[in-house]
PDB file of C-alpha atoms in Angstrom:
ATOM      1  CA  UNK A 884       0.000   0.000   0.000  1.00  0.00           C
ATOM      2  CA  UNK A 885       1.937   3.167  -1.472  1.00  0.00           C
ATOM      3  CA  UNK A 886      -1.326   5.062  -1.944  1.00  0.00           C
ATOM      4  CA  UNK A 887      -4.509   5.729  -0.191  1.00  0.00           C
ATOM      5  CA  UNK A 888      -7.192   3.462  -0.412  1.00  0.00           C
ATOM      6  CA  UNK A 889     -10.666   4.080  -0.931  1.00  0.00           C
ATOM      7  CA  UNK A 890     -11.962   1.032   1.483  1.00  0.00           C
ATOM      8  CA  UNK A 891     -16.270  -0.445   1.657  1.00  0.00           C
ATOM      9  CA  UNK A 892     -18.010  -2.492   4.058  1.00  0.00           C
ATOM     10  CA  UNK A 893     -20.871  -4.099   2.541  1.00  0.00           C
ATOM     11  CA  UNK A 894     -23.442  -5.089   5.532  1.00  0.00           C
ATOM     12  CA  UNK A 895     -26.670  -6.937   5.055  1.00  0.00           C
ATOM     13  CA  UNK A 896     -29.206  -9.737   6.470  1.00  0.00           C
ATOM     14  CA  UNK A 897     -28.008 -13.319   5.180  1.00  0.00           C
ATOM     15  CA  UNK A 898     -30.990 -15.359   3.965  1.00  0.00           C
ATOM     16  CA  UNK A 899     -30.382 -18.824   5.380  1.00  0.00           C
ATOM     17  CA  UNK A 900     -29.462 -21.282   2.372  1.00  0.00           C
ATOM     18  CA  UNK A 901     -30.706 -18.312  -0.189  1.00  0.00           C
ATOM     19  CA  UNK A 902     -27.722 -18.252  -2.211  1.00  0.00           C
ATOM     20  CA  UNK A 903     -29.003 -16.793  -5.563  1.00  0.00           C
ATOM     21  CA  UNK A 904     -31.025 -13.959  -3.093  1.00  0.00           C
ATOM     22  CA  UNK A 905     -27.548 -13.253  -0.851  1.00  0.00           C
ATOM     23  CA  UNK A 906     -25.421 -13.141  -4.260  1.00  0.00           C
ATOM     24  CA  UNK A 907     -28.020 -10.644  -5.827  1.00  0.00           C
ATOM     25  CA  UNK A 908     -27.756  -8.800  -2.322  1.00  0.00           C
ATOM     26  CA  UNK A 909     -24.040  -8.737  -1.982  1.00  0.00           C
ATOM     27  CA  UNK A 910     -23.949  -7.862  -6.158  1.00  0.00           C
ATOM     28  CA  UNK A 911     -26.208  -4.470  -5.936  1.00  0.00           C
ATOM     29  CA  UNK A 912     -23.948  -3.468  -2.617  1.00  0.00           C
ATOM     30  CA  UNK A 913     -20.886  -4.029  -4.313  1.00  0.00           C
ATOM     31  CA  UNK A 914     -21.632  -2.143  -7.413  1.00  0.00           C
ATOM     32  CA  UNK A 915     -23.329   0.538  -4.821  1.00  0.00           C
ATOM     33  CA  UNK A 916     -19.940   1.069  -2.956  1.00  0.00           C
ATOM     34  CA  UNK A 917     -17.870   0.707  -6.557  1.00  0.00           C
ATOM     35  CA  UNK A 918     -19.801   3.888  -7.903  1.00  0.00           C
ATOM     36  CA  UNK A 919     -18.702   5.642  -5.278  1.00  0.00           C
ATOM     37  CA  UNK A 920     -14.951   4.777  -5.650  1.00  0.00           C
ATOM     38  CA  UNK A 921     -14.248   1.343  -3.683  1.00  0.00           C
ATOM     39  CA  UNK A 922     -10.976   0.026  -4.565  1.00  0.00           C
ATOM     40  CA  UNK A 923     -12.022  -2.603  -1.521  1.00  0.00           C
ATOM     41  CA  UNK A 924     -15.014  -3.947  -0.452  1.00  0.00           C
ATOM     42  CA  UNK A 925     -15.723  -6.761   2.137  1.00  0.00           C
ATOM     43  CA  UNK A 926     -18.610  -8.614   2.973  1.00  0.00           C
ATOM     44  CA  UNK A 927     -19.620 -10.921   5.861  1.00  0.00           C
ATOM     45  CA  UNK A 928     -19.111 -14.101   7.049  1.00  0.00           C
ATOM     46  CA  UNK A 929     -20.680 -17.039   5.481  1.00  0.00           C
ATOM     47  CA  UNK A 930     -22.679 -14.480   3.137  1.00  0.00           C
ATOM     48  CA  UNK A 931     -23.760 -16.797   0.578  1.00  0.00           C
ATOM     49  CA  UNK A 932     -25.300 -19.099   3.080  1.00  0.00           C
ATOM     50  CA  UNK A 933     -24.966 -18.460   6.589  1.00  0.00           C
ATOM     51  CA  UNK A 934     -24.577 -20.891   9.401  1.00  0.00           C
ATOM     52  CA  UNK A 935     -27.275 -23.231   7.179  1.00  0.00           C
ATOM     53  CA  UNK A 936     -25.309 -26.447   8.857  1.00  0.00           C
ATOM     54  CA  UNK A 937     -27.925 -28.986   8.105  1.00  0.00           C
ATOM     55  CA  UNK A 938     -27.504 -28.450   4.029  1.00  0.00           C
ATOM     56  CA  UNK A 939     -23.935 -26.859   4.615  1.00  0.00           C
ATOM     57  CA  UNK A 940     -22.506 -29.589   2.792  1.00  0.00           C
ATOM     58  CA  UNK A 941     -24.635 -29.413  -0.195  1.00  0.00           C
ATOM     59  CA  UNK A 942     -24.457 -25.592  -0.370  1.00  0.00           C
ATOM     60  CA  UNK A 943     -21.086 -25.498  -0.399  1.00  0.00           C
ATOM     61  CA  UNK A 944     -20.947 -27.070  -4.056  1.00  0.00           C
ATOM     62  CA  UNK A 945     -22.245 -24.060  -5.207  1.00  0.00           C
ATOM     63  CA  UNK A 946     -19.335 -22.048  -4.089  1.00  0.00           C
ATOM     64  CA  UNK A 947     -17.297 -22.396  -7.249  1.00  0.00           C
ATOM     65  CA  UNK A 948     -20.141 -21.106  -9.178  1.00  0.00           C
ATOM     66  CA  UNK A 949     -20.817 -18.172  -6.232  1.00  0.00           C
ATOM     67  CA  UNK A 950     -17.075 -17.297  -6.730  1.00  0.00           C
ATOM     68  CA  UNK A 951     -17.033 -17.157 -10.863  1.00  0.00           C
ATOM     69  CA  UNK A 952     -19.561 -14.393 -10.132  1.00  0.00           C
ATOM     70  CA  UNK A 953     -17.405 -12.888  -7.503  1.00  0.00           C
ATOM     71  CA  UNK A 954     -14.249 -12.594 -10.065  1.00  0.00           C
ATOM     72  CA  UNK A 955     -16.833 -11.047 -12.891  1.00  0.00           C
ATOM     73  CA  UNK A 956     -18.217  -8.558 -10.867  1.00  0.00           C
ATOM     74  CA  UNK A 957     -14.552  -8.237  -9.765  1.00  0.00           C
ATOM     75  CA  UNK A 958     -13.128  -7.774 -13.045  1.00  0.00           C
ATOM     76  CA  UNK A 959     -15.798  -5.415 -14.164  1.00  0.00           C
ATOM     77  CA  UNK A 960     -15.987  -3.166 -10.965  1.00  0.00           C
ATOM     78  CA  UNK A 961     -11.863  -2.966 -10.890  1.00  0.00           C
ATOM     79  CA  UNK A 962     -12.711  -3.951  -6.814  1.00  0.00           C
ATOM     80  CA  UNK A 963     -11.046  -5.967  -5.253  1.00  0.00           C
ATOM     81  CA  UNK A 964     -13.365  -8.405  -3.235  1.00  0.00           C
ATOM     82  CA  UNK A 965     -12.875  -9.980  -0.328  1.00  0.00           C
ATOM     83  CA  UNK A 966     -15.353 -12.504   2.051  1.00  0.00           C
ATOM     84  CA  UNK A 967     -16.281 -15.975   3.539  1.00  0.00           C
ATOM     85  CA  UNK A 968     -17.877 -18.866   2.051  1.00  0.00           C
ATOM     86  CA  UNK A 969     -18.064 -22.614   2.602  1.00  0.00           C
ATOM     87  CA  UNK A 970     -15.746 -24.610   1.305  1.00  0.00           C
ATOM     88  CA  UNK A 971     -15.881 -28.531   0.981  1.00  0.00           C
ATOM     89  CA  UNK A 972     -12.576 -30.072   0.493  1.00  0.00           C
ATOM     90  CA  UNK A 973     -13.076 -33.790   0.202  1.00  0.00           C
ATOM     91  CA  UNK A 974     -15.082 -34.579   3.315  1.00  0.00           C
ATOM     92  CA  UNK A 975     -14.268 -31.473   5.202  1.00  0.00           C
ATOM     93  CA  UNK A 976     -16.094 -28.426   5.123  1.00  0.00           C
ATOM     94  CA  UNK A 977     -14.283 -24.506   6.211  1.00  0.00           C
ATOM     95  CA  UNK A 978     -15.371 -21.563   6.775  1.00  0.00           C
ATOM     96  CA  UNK A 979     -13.063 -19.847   3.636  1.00  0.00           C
ATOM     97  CA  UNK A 980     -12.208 -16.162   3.117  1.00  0.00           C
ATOM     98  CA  UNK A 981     -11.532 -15.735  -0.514  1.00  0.00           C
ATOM     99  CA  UNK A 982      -9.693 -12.812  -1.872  1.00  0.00           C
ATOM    100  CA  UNK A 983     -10.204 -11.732  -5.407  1.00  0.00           C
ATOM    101  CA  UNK A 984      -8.558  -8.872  -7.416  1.00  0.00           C
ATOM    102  CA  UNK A 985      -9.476  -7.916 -10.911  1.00  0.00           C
ATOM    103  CA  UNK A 986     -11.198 -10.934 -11.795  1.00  0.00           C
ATOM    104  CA  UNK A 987      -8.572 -13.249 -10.100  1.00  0.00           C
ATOM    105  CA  UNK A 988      -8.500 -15.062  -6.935  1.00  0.00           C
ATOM    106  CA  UNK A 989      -4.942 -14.797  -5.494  1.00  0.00           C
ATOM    107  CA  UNK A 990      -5.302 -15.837  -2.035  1.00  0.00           C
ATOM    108  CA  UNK A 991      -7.676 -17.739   0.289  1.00  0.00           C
ATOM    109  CA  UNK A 992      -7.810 -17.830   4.359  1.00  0.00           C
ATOM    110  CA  UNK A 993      -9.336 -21.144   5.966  1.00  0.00           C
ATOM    111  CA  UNK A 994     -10.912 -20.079   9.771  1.00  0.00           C
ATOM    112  CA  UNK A 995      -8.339 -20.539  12.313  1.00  0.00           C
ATOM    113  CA  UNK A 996     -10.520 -20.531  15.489  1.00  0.00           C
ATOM    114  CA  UNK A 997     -13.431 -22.437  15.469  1.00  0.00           C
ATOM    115  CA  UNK A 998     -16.457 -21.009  17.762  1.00  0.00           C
ATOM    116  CA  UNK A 999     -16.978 -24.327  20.091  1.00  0.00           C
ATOM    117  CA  UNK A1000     -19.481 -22.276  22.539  1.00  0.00           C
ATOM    118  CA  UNK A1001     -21.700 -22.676  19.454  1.00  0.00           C
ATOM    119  CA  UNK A1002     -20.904 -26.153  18.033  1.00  0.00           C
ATOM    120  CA  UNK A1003     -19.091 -24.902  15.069  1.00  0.00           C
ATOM    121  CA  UNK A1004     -16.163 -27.116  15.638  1.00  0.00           C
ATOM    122  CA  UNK A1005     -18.636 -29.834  15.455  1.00  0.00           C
ATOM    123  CA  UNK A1006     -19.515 -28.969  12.055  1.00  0.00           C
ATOM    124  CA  UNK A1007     -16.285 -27.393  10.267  1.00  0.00           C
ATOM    125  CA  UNK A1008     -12.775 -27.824  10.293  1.00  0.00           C
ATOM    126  CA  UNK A1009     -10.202 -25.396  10.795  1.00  0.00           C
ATOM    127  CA  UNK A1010      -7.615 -24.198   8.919  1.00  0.00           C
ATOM    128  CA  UNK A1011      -3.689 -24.097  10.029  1.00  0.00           C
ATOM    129  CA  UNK A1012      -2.133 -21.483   8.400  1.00  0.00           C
ATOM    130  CA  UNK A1013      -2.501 -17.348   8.620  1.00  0.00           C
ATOM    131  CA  UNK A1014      -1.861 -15.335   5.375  1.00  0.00           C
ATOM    132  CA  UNK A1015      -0.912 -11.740   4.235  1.00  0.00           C
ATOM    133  CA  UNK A1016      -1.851 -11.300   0.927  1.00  0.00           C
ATOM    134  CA  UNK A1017      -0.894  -8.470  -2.019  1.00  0.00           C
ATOM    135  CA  UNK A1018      -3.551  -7.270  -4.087  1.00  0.00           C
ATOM    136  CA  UNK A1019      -3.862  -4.038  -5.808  1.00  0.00           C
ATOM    137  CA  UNK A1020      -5.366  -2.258  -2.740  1.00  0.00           C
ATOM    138  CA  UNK A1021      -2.495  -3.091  -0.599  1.00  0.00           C
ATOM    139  CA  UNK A1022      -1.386  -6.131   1.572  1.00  0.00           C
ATOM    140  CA  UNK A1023      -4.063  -7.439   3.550  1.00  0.00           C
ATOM    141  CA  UNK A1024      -4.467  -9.598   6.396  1.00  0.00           C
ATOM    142  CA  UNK A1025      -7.506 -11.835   6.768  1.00  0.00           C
ATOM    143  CA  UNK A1026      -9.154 -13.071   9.433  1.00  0.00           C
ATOM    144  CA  UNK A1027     -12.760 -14.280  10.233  1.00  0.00           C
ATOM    145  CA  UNK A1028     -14.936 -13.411  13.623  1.00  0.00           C
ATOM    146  CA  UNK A1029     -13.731 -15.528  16.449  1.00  0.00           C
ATOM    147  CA  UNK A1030     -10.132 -14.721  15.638  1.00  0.00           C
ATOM    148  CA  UNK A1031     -10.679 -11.424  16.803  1.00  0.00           C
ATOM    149  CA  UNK A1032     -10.616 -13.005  20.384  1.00  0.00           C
ATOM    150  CA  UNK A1033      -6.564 -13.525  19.843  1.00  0.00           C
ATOM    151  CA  UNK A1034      -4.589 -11.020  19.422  1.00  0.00           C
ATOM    152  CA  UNK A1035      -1.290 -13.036  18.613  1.00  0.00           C
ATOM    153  CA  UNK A1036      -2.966 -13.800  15.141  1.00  0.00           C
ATOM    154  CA  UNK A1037      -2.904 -10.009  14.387  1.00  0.00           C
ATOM    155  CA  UNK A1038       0.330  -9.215  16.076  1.00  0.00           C
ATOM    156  CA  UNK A1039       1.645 -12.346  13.205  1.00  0.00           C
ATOM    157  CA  UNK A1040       0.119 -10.580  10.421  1.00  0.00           C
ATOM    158  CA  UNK A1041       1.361  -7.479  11.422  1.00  0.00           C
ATOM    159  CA  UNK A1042       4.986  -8.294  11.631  1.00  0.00           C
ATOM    160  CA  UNK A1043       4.320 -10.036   7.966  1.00  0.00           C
ATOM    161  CA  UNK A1044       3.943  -6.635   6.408  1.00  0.00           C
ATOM    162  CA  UNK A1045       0.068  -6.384   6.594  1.00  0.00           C
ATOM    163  CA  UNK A1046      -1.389  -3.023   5.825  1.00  0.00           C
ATOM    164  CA  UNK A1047      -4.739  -3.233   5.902  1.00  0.00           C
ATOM    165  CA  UNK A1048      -7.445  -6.057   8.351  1.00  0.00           C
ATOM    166  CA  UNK A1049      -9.749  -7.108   6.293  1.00  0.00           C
ATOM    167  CA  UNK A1050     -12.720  -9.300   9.053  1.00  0.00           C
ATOM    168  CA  UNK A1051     -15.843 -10.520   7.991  1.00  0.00           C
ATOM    169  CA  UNK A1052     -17.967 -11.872  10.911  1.00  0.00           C
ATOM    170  CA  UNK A1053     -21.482 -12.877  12.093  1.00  0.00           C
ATOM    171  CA  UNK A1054     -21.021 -11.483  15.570  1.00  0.00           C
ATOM    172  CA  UNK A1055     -24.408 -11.603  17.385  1.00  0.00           C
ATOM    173  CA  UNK A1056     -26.324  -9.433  20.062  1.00  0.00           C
ATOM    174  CA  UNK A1057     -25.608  -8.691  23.216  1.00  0.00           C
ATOM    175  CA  UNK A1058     -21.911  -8.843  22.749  1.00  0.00           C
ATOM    176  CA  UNK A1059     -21.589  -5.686  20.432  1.00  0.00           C
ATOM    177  CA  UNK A1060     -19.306  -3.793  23.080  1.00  0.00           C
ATOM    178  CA  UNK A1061     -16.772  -6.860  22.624  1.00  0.00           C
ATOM    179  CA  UNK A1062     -16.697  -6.631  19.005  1.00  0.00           C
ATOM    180  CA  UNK A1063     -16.096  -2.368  19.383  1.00  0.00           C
ATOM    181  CA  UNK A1064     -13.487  -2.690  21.658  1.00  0.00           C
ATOM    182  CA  UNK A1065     -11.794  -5.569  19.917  1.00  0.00           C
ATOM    183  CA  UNK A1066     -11.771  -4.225  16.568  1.00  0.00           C
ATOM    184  CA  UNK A1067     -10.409  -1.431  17.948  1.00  0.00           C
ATOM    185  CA  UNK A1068      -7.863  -2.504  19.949  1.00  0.00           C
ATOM    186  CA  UNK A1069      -6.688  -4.814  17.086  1.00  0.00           C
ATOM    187  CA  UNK A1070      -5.976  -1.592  14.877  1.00  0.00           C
ATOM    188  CA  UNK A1071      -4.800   0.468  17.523  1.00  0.00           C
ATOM    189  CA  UNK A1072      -1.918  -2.190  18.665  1.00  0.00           C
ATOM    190  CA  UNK A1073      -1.216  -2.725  15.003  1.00  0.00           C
ATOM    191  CA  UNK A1074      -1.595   0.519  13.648  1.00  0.00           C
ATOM    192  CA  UNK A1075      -3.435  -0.982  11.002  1.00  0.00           C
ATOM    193  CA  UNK A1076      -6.887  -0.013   9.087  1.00  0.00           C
ATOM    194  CA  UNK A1077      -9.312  -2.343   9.633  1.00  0.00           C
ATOM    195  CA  UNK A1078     -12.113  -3.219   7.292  1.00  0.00           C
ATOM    196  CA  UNK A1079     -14.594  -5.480   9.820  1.00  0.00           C
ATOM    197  CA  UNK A1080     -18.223  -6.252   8.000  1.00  0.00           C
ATOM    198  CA  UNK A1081     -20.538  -8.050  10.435  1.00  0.00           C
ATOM    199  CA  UNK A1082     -24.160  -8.838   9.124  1.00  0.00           C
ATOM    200  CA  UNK A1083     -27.398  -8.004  10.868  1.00  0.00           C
ATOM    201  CA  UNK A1084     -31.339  -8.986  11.509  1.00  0.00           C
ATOM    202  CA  UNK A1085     -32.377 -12.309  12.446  1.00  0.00           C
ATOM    203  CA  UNK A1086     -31.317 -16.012  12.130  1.00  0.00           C
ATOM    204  CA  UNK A1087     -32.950 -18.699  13.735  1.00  0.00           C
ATOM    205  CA  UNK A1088     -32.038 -17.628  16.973  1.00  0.00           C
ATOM    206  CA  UNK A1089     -29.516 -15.737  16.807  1.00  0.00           C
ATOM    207  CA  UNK A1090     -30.031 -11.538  16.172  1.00  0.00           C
ATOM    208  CA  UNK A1091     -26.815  -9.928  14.927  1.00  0.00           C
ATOM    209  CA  UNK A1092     -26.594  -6.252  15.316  1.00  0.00           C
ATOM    210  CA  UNK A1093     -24.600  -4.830  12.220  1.00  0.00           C
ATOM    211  CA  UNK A1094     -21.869  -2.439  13.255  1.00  0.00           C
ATOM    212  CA  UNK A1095     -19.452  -2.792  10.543  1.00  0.00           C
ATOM    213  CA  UNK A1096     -16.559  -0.400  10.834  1.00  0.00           C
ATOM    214  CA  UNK A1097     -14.161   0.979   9.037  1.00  0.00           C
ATOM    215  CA  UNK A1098     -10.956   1.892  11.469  1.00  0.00           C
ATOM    216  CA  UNK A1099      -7.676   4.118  10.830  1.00  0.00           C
ATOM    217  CA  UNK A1100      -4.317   3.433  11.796  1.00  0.00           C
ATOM    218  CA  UNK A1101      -4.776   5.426  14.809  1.00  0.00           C
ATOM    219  CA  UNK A1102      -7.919   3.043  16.268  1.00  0.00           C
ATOM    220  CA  UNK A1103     -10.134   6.297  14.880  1.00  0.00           C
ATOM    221  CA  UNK A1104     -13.859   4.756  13.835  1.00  0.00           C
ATOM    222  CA  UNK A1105     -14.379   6.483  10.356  1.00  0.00           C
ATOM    223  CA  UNK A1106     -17.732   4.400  10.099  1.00  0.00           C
ATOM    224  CA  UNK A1107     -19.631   2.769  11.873  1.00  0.00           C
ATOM    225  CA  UNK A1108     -23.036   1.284  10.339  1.00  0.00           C
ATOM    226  CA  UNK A1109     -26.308   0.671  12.426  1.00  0.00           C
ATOM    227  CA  UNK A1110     -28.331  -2.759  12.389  1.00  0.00           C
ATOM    228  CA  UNK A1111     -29.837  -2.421   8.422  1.00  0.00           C
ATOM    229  CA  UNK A1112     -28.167  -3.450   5.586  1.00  0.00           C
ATOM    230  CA  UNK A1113     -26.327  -0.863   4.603  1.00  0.00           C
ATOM    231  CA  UNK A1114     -22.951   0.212   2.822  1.00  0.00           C
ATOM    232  CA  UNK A1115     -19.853   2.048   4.514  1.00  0.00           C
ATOM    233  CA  UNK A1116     -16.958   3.586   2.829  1.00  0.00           C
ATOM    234  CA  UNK A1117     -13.999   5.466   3.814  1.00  0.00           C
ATOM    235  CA  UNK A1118     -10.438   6.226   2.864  1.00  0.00           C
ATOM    236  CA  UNK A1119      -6.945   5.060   4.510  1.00  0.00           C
ATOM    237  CA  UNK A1120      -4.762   7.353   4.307  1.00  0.00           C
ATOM    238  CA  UNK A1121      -0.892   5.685   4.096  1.00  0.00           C
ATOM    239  CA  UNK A1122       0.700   8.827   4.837  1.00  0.00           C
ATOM    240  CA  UNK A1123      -1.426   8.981   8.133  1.00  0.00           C
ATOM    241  CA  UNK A1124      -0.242   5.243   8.586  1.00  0.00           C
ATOM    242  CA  UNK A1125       3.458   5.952   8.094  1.00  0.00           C
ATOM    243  CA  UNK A1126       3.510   9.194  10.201  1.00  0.00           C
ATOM    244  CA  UNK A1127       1.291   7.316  13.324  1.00  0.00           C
ATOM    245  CA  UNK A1128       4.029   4.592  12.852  1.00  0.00           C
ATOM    246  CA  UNK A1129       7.128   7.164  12.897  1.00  0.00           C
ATOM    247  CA  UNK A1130       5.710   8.984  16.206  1.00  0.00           C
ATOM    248  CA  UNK A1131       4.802   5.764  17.887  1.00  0.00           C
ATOM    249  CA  UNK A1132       7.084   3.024  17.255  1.00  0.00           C
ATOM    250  CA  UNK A1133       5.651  -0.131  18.256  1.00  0.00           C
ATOM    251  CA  UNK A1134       7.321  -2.371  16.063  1.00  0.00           C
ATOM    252  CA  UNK A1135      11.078  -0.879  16.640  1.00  0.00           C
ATOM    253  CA  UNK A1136      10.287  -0.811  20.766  1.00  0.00           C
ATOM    254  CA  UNK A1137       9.200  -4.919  20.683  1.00  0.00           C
ATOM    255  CA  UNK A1138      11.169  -7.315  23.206  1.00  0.00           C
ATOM    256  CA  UNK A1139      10.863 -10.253  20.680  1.00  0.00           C
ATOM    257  CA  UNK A1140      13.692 -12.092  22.933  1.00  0.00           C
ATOM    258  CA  UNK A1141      11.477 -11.916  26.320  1.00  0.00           C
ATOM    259  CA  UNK A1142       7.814 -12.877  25.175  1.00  0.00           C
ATOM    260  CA  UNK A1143       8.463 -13.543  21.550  1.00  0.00           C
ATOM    261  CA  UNK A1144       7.994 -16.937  21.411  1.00  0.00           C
ATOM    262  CA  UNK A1145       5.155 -18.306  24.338  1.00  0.00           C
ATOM    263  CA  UNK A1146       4.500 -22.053  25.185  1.00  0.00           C
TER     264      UNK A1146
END
């Protein structure tokens, strides 16, 4: 990231198992937040589906076919697009963050912290490895709801050169204080920008309360949505990054050789 980035959030209610209706949702905000000069957008967790676990398997064949549309729009929009999906890899299914950029996928993020409070580690598998990835917007590091709860992930994709946190979640009422404070914590520790897209409205039993953000470098909340669907969008400024990073220096001041390594 040698430029500012013009950065979306694209926030709305998941239909369970809908996927034609979310794609058609997720398509009209994306080319909402492109007209307006997105060079990111991300959207939530699970979007195409949600947490549909009794036909999870079976939805997740359509994921190929949810992600050619995903690199058209992609492609066409010049955005580069970034959000979960199931994935089914032989008999396993993941909760998958794909990354695409200008009609390409370069880089995908299996969940690395399953949510066992509510049974999804009886249902997916997780993934093992964390990535930074380049795209045209800058190098971004992924992550997916949960992981928010640990902080080492962040501090890892930090000290890999990540620019910009790119978190899709499905983080439900009443814990929206933990997901503020979190989010901003992450960014402010980092001195990263964070692009975190929650959904909201109802599921099952579950009510999720929106909130998206977009965050500077600083831990500054340039947006915040409410609980409607809705569209944020906001740009990172890199010289603000680099200054913030010059008068605070975090990453120079670390004691790698006391706590750097932890059982």
């Amino acid at each position: 990231m040698k430029h500012d980035v013009t950065a979306a959030a694209v926030q709305f209610n998941i239909s369970l198992g809908e996927i034609d209706h979310n794609l058609a949702t997720a398509s009209e905000g994306l080319r909402r937040v492109a007209a307006q000069g997105a060079q990111l957008a991300v959207l939530p967790e699970m979007w195409s589906t949600g947490y549909d676990y009794r036909h999870l398997s079976d939805l997740a064949e359509q994921t190929p076919r949810v992600l050619i549309a995903l690199q058209s729009l992609s492609l066409e929009l010049k955005l580069v697009i970034v959000g979960s999906l199931p994935e089914k890899d032989g008999n396993a299914l993941y909760n998958t963050l794909y990354v695409i950029d200008q009609g390409k996928q370069v880089g995908h993020y299996r969940k690395l912290h399953l949510f066992s409070t509510m049974g999804e580690d009886r249902f997916l598998a997780a993934g093992h490895n964390s990535l930074v990835v380049p795209t045209s917007a800058g190098r971004l590091g992924l992550a997916i709801c949960y992981d928010l709860r640990f902080p080492e992930l962040f501090r890892k994709l930090a000290l890999e050169g990540a620019e910009i946190l790119c978190i899709p979640a499905e983080w439900p009422k009443p814990r929206q204080e933990h997901w503020r404070t979190l989010l901003r914590a992450r960014a402010i520790e980092n001195q990263m920008f964070v692009v975190a897209t929650n959904c909201c409205g109802i599921q099952g039993k579950l009510d999720f309360f929106g909130m998206s953000m977009l965050i500077s470098a600083r831990g500054d909340i340039l947006q915040e949505a409410g609980e409607k669907n809705t569209e944020l969008i906001a740009t990172f400024s890199h010289e603000e990054m680099v200054k913030y990073r010059s008068q605070i220096p975090c990453f120079k001041d670390r004691r790698p050789e006391v706590y750097g390594t932890l059982p």
